[in-house]
Short mmCIF file of C-alpha atoms in Angstrom, two decimals:
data_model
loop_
_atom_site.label_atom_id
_atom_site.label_comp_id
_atom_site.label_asym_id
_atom_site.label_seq_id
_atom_site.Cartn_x
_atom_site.Cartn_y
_atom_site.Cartn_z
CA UNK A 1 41.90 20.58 -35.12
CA UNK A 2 45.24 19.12 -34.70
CA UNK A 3 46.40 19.45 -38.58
CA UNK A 4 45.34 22.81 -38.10
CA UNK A 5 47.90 23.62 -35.06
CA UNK A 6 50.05 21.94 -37.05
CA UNK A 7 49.98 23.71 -40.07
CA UNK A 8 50.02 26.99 -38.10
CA UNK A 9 53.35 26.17 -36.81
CA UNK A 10 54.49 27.12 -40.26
CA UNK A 11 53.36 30.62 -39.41
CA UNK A 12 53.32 31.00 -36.30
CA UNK A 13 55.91 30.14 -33.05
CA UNK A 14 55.98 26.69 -31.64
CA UNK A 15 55.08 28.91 -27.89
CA UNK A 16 51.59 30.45 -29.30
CA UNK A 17 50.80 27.67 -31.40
CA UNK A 18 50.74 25.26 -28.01
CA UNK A 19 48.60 28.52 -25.70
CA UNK A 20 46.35 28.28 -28.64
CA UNK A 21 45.96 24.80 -28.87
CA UNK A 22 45.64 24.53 -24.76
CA UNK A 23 43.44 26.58 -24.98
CA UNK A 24 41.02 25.14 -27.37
CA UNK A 25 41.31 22.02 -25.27
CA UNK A 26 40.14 24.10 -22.90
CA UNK A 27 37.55 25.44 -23.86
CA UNK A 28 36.17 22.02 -25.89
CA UNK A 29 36.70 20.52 -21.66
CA UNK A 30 34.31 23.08 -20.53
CA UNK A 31 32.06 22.72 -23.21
CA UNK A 32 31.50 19.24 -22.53
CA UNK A 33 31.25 19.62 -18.66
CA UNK A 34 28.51 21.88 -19.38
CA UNK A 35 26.34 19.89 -21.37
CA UNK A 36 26.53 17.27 -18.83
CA UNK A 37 25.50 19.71 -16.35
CA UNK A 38 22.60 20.75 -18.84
CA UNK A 39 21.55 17.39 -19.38
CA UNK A 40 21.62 16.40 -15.37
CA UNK A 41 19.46 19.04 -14.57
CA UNK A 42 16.90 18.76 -17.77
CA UNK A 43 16.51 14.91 -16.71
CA UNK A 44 15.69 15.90 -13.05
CA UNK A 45 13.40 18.58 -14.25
CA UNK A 46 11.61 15.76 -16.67
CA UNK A 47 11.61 13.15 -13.12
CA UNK A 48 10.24 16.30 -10.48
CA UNK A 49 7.60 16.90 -13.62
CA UNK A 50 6.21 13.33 -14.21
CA UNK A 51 7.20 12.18 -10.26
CA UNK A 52 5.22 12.07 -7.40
CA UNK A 53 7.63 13.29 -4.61
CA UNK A 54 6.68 11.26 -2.16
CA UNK A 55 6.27 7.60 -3.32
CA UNK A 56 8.34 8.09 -6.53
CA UNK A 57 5.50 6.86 -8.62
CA UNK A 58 4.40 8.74 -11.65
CA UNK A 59 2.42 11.47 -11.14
CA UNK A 60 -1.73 12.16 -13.06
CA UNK A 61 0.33 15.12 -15.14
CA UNK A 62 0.37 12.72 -17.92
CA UNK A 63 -1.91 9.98 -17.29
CA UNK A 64 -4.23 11.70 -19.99
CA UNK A 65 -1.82 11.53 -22.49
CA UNK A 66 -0.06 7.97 -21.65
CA UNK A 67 -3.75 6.22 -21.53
CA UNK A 68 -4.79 8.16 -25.05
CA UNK A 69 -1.41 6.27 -26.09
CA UNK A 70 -2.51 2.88 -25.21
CA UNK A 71 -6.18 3.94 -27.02
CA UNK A 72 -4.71 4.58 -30.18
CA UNK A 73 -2.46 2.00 -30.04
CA UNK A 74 -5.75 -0.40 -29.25
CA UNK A 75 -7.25 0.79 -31.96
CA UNK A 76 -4.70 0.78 -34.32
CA UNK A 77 -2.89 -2.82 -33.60
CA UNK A 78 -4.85 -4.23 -31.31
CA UNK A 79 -2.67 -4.07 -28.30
CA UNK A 80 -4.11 -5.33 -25.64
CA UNK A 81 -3.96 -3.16 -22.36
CA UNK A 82 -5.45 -3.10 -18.78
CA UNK A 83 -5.99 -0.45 -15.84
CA UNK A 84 -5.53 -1.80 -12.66
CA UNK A 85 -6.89 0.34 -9.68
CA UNK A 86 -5.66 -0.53 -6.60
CA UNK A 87 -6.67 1.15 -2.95
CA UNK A 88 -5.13 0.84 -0.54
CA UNK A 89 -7.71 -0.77 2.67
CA UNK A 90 -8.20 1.23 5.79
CA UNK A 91 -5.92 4.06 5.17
CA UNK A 92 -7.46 6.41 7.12
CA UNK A 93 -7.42 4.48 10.06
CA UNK A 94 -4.00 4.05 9.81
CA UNK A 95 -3.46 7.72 9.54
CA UNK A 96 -5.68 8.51 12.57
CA UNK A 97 -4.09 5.34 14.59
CA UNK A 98 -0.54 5.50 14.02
CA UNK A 99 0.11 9.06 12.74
CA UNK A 100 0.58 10.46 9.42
CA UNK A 101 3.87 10.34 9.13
CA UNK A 102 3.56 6.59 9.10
CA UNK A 103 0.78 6.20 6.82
CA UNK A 104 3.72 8.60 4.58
CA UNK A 105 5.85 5.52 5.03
CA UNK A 106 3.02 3.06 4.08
CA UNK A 107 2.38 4.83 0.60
CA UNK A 108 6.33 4.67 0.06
CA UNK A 109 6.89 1.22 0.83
CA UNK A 110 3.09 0.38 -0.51
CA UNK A 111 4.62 2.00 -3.96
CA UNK A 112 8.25 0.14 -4.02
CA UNK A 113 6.07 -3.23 -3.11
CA UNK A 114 4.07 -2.85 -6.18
CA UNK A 115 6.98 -1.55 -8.37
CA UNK A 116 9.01 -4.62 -7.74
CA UNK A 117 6.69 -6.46 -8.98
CA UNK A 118 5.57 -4.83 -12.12
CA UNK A 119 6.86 -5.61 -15.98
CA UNK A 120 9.07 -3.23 -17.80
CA UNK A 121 5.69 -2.39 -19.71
CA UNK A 122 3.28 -1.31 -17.05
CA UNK A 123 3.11 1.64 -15.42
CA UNK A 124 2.49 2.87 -12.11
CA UNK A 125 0.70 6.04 -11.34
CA UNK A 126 -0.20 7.65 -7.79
CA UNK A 127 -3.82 8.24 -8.84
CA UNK A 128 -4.62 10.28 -5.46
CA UNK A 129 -4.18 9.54 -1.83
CA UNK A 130 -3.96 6.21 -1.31
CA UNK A 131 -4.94 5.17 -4.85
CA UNK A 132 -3.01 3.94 -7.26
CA UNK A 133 -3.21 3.20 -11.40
CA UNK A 134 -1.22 0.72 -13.28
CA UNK A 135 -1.79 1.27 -17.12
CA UNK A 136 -0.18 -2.39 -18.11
CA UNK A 137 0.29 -2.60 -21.84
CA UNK A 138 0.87 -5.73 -24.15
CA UNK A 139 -1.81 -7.40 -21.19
CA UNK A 140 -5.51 -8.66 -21.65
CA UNK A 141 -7.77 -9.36 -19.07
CA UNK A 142 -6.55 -12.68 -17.23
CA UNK A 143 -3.23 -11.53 -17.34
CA UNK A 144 -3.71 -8.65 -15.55
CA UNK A 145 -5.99 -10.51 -13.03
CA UNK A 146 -2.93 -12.94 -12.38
CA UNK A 147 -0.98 -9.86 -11.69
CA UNK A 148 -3.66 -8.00 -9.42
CA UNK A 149 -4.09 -11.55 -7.29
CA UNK A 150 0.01 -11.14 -7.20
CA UNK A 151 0.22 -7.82 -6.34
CA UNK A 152 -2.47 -7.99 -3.42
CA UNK A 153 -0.59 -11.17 -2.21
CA UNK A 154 2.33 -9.28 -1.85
CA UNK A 155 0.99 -6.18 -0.08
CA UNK A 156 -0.44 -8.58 2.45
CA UNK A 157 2.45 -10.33 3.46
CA UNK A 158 4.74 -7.57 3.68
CA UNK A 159 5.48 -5.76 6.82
CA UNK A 160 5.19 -2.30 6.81
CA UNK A 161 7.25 0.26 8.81
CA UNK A 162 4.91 0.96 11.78
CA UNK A 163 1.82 -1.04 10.99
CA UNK A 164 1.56 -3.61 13.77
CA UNK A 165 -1.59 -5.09 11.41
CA UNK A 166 -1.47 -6.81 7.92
CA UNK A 167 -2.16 -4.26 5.37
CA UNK A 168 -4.11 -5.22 2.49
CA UNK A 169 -5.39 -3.66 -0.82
CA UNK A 170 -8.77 -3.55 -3.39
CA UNK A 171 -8.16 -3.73 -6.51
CA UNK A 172 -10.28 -2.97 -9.47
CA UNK A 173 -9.50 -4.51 -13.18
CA UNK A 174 -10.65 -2.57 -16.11
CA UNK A 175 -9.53 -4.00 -19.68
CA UNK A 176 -9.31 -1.32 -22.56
CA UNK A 177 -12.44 -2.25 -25.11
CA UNK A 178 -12.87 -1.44 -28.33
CA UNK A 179 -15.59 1.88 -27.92
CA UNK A 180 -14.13 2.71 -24.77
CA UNK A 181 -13.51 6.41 -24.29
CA UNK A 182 -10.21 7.52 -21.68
CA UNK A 183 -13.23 8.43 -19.29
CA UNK A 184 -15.05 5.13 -19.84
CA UNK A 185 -12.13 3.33 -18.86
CA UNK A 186 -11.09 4.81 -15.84
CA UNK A 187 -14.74 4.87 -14.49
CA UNK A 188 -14.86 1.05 -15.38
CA UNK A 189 -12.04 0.37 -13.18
CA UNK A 190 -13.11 2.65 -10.33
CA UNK A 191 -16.37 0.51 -10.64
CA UNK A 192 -14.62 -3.04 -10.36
CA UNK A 193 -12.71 -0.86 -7.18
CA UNK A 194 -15.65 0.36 -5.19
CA UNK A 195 -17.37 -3.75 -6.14
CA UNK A 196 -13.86 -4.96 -4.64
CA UNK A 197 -14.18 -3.14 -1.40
CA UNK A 198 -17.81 -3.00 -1.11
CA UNK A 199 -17.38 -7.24 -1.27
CA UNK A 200 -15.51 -7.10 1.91
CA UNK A 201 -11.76 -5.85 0.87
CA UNK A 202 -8.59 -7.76 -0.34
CA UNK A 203 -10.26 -8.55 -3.26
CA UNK A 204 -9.73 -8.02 -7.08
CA UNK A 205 -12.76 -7.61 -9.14
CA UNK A 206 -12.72 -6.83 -13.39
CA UNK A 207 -14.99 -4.75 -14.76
CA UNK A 208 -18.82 -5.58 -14.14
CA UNK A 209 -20.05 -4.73 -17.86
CA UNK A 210 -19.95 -7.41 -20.07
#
């Protein structure tokens, strides 16, 4: 652009060559501003899309397609990956003790505990109400058991906003396998859940099918 101004000044005067070239600054300015505005408000579009608002977790939108990933990828490579389901214990009776808007605290700081926590290759998912999903890739069964025993340590030593009482979590392990459908997978961990809090809470059970 410049050697273009400058080779019009051989046509044109110095005064409309410069309002031309400010100009074109101008408008190259604006041009940029605007797709930085564009791309600001296509990346919060993408967050409010794939975010649950209140915990800041992903939201189920694209579980489906995230967990048909790590299939593929299973079956393709051999990359190992692992569901964890974790519940939180007693909700509801914090919720009808305490008020909601505290157990709305609990899920936030219940999802920032576990998120701390978590490798740059798992993922954490609000599954529904006080559930949660981590899909953790590149991790096989006892690896993701050493996280679960981790993550339900940590739950039950943090103080929550509110919660006069130790809150603890269930937490059901479900490894991917080899024949093992999206909805085979997810019912295997909600299995190892519902064995986890049916065993008396606080406690992380793997899948019962062997």
């Amino acid at each position: 652009m410049l050697t273009c101004l400058i080779a019009a000044l051989n046509i044109e005067t110095y005064s409309l060559v410069w309002r031309f070239g400010v100009a074109i600054f101008d408008c190259i300015i604006f041009a940029a501003i605007f797709a930085y505005i564009i791309a600001k408000q296509k990346a919060a579009l993408i967050y409010l899309a794939t975010t649950d608002e209140l915990t800041g977790a992903l939201n189920r939108k694209n579980l489906a397609t995230s967990l048909s990933s790590s299939i593929e990828s299973f079956k393709h490579t051999g990359t190992d990956t692992s569901l964890l389901l974790i519940d939180i214990d007693h909700f509801k009776t914090v919720n009808d003790t305490y008020g909601h808007l505290v157990g709305d605290k609990l899920l936030t700081q219940f999802s920032e505990v576990i998120k701390h926590l978590l490798p740059a290759e798992a993922k954490l998912f609000r599954f529904g109400g006080e559930e949660f999903l981590v899909q953790y890739e590149h991790c096989d069964l006892q690896k993701a058991l050493e996280m679960a025993q981790r993550l339900k340590q940590a739950v039950y030593q943090t103080d929550f906003d509110g919660v006069p009482v130790n809150v603890s979590c269930s937490i059901g392990v479900a490894e991917l396998r080899i024949n093992d459908s999206l909805e085979e997978w997810l019912k295997q961990s909600d299995i190892a859940l519902y064995a986890a809090k049916k065993s008396g809470r606080n406690r992380v059970v793997s899948r019962l099918d062997k």
